[in-house]
């Protein structure tokens, strides 16, 4: 049962950090008005690219690694998404 701690903690971090990232990005975009400025357009492009990369990596792991240990398998699949969300939260809260 101890093997499930990592995936649960990953899900908790994603669940807590994702709304923070969404709120910070939304606030920045709204604060600059319409149309978005160059910095906000870069952030929007980065957002799309990061999500595509993280979910592609998660999908690749899910398809290519046999799930001999299911808890570890789930943790490995969640890892790219968790890294991306964590990195965004850290970066955006520093700005």
CSV table of N, CA, C and O in Angstrom, one decimal, residues 8-48:
chain,number,residue,atom,x,y,z
A,8,UNK,N,-0.6,9.5,-5.2
A,8,UNK,CA,-1.6,10.3,-4.5
A,8,UNK,C,-1.0,11.7,-4.2
A,8,UNK,O,-1.7,12.7,-4.4
A,9,UNK,N,0.2,11.8,-3.8
A,9,UNK,CA,0.8,13.1,-3.6
A,9,UNK,C,1.0,13.9,-4.9
A,9,UNK,O,0.8,15.1,-4.9
A,10,UNK,N,1.3,13.2,-6.0
A,10,UNK,CA,1.3,13.8,-7.3
A,10,UNK,C,0.0,14.4,-7.6
A,10,UNK,O,-0.1,15.6,-8.1
A,11,UNK,N,-1.1,13.6,-7.4
A,11,UNK,CA,-2.4,14.1,-7.7
A,11,UNK,C,-2.8,15.3,-6.9
A,11,UNK,O,-3.4,16.2,-7.3
A,12,UNK,N,-2.4,15.3,-5.6
A,12,UNK,CA,-2.7,16.4,-4.7
A,12,UNK,C,-2.0,17.6,-5.2
A,12,UNK,O,-2.6,18.7,-5.3
A,13,UNK,N,-0.7,17.5,-5.5
A,13,UNK,CA,0.0,18.7,-6.0
A,13,UNK,C,-0.5,19.2,-7.3
A,13,UNK,O,-0.7,20.4,-7.5
A,14,UNK,N,-0.9,18.4,-8.2
A,14,UNK,CA,-1.5,18.8,-9.5
A,14,UNK,C,-2.8,19.5,-9.2
A,14,UNK,O,-3.1,20.6,-9.7
A,15,UNK,N,-3.7,18.9,-8.3
A,15,UNK,CA,-5.0,19.5,-8.0
A,15,UNK,C,-4.9,20.8,-7.3
A,15,UNK,O,-5.8,21.7,-7.5
A,16,UNK,N,-3.9,21.0,-6.5
A,16,UNK,CA,-3.7,22.3,-5.8
A,16,UNK,C,-3.0,23.3,-6.7
A,16,UNK,O,-3.4,24.5,-6.7
A,17,UNK,N,-2.0,22.9,-7.4
A,17,UNK,CA,-1.2,23.9,-8.2
A,17,UNK,C,-1.9,24.3,-9.5
A,17,UNK,O,-1.7,25.5,-9.9
A,18,UNK,N,-2.6,23.4,-10.2
A,18,UNK,CA,-3.2,23.8,-11.5
A,18,UNK,C,-4.2,25.0,-11.3
A,18,UNK,O,-4.1,25.9,-12.2
A,19,UNK,N,-5.1,25.1,-10.4
A,19,UNK,CA,-5.9,26.2,-10.3
A,19,UNK,C,-5.1,27.5,-10.0
A,19,UNK,O,-5.5,28.6,-10.4
A,20,UNK,N,-4.0,27.4,-9.2
A,20,UNK,CA,-3.2,28.6,-9.0
A,20,UNK,C,-2.6,29.1,-10.3
A,20,UNK,O,-2.6,30.3,-10.6
A,21,UNK,N,-2.1,28.1,-11.1
A,21,UNK,CA,-1.5,28.5,-12.3
A,21,UNK,C,-2.5,29.1,-13.3
A,21,UNK,O,-2.3,30.2,-13.9
A,22,UNK,N,-3.7,28.5,-13.3
A,22,UNK,CA,-4.7,29.1,-14.2
A,22,UNK,C,-5.1,30.5,-13.7
A,22,UNK,O,-5.2,31.4,-14.5
A,23,UNK,N,-5.3,30.7,-12.4
A,23,UNK,CA,-5.6,32.0,-11.9
A,23,UNK,C,-4.5,33.0,-12.2
A,23,UNK,O,-4.9,34.2,-12.6
A,24,UNK,N,-3.3,32.7,-12.0
A,24,UNK,CA,-2.2,33.6,-12.2
A,24,UNK,C,-2.1,34.0,-13.7
A,24,UNK,O,-1.9,35.2,-14.1
A,25,UNK,N,-2.2,33.0,-14.6
A,25,UNK,CA,-2.2,33.3,-16.0
A,25,UNK,C,-3.4,34.1,-16.4
A,25,UNK,O,-3.2,35.1,-17.2
A,26,UNK,N,-4.5,33.8,-15.9
A,26,UNK,CA,-5.7,34.6,-16.3
A,26,UNK,C,-5.6,36.0,-15.8
A,26,UNK,O,-5.9,37.0,-16.6
A,27,UNK,N,-5.2,36.2,-14.6
A,27,UNK,CA,-5.0,37.6,-14.1
A,27,UNK,C,-4.0,38.4,-14.9
A,27,UNK,O,-4.3,39.6,-15.2
A,28,UNK,N,-2.9,37.8,-15.3
A,28,UNK,CA,-2.0,38.5,-16.1
A,28,UNK,C,-2.6,38.9,-17.5
A,28,UNK,O,-2.3,40.0,-18.0
A,29,UNK,N,-3.3,38.0,-18.1
A,29,UNK,CA,-3.9,38.3,-19.4
A,29,UNK,C,-4.9,39.3,-19.3
A,29,UNK,O,-5.0,40.3,-20.1
A,30,UNK,N,-5.8,39.2,-18.3
A,30,UNK,CA,-6.9,40.2,-18.1
A,30,UNK,C,-6.3,41.6,-17.7
A,30,UNK,O,-6.8,42.6,-18.2
A,31,UNK,N,-5.2,41.6,-16.9
A,31,UNK,CA,-4.6,42.9,-16.5
A,31,UNK,C,-4.0,43.7,-17.7
A,31,UNK,O,-4.0,44.9,-17.6
A,32,UNK,N,-3.6,43.0,-18.7
A,32,UNK,CA,-3.0,43.7,-19.8
A,32,UNK,C,-4.0,44.2,-20.9
A,32,UNK,O,-3.7,45.0,-21.7
A,33,UNK,N,-5.3,43.8,-20.7
A,33,UNK,CA,-6.3,44.2,-21.7
A,33,UNK,C,-6.3,43.4,-23.0
A,33,UNK,O,-5.6,42.4,-23.1
A,34,UNK,N,-7.0,44.0,-23.9
A,34,UNK,CA,-7.2,43.3,-25.2
A,34,UNK,C,-6.6,44.2,-26.2
A,34,UNK,O,-6.9,45.4,-26.2
A,35,UNK,N,-5.9,43.8,-27.2
A,35,UNK,CA,-5.4,42.4,-27.4
A,35,UNK,C,-4.2,42.1,-26.4
A,35,UNK,O,-3.6,43.1,-25.9
A,36,UNK,N,-3.9,40.8,-26.2
A,36,UNK,CA,-2.8,40.5,-25.3
A,36,UNK,C,-1.5,41.1,-25.8
A,36,UNK,O,-1.3,41.1,-27.0
A,37,UNK,N,-0.7,41.5,-24.9
A,37,UNK,CA,0.6,42.0,-25.3
A,37,UNK,C,1.6,40.9,-25.7
A,37,UNK,O,1.3,39.7,-25.5
A,38,UNK,N,2.8,41.3,-26.1
A,38,UNK,CA,3.7,40.3,-26.5
A,38,UNK,C,4.1,39.3,-25.4
A,38,UNK,O,4.3,38.1,-25.7
A,39,UNK,N,4.2,39.8,-24.2
A,39,UNK,CA,4.6,38.9,-23.1
A,39,UNK,C,3.5,37.9,-22.8
A,39,UNK,O,3.7,36.7,-22.6
A,40,UNK,N,2.2,38.3,-22.9
A,40,UNK,CA,1.1,37.4,-22.7
A,40,UNK,C,0.9,36.4,-23.8
A,40,UNK,O,0.6,35.3,-23.6
A,41,UNK,N,1.2,36.9,-25.0
A,41,UNK,CA,1.1,35.9,-26.2
A,41,UNK,C,2.2,34.8,-26.0
A,41,UNK,O,1.9,33.7,-26.3
A,42,UNK,N,3.4,35.2,-25.6
A,42,UNK,CA,4.4,34.2,-25.3
A,42,UNK,C,4.0,33.2,-24.3
A,42,UNK,O,4.2,32.0,-24.4
A,43,UNK,N,3.3,33.7,-23.2
A,43,UNK,CA,2.8,32.9,-22.2
A,43,UNK,C,1.7,31.9,-22.7
A,43,UNK,O,1.7,30.7,-22.3
A,44,UNK,N,0.9,32.4,-23.5
A,44,UNK,CA,-0.2,31.6,-24.1
A,44,UNK,C,0.4,30.5,-25.0
A,44,UNK,O,0.0,29.3,-24.9
A,45,UNK,N,1.4,30.8,-25.8
A,45,UNK,CA,2.1,29.8,-26.6
A,45,UNK,C,2.8,28.8,-25.8
A,45,UNK,O,2.8,27.6,-26.0
A,46,UNK,N,3.5,29.3,-24.7
A,46,UNK,CA,4.2,28.4,-23.8
A,46,UNK,C,3.2,27.4,-23.1
A,46,UNK,O,3.5,26.3,-23.0
A,47,UNK,N,2.0,28.0,-22.7
A,47,UNK,CA,1.0,27.1,-22.1
A,47,UNK,C,0.6,26.0,-23.0
A,47,UNK,O,0.6,24.8,-22.6
A,48,UNK,N,0.3,26.3,-24.2
A,48,UNK,CA,-0.1,25.2,-25.2
A,48,UNK,C,1.0,24.2,-25.4
A,48,UNK,O,0.8,23.0,-25.4
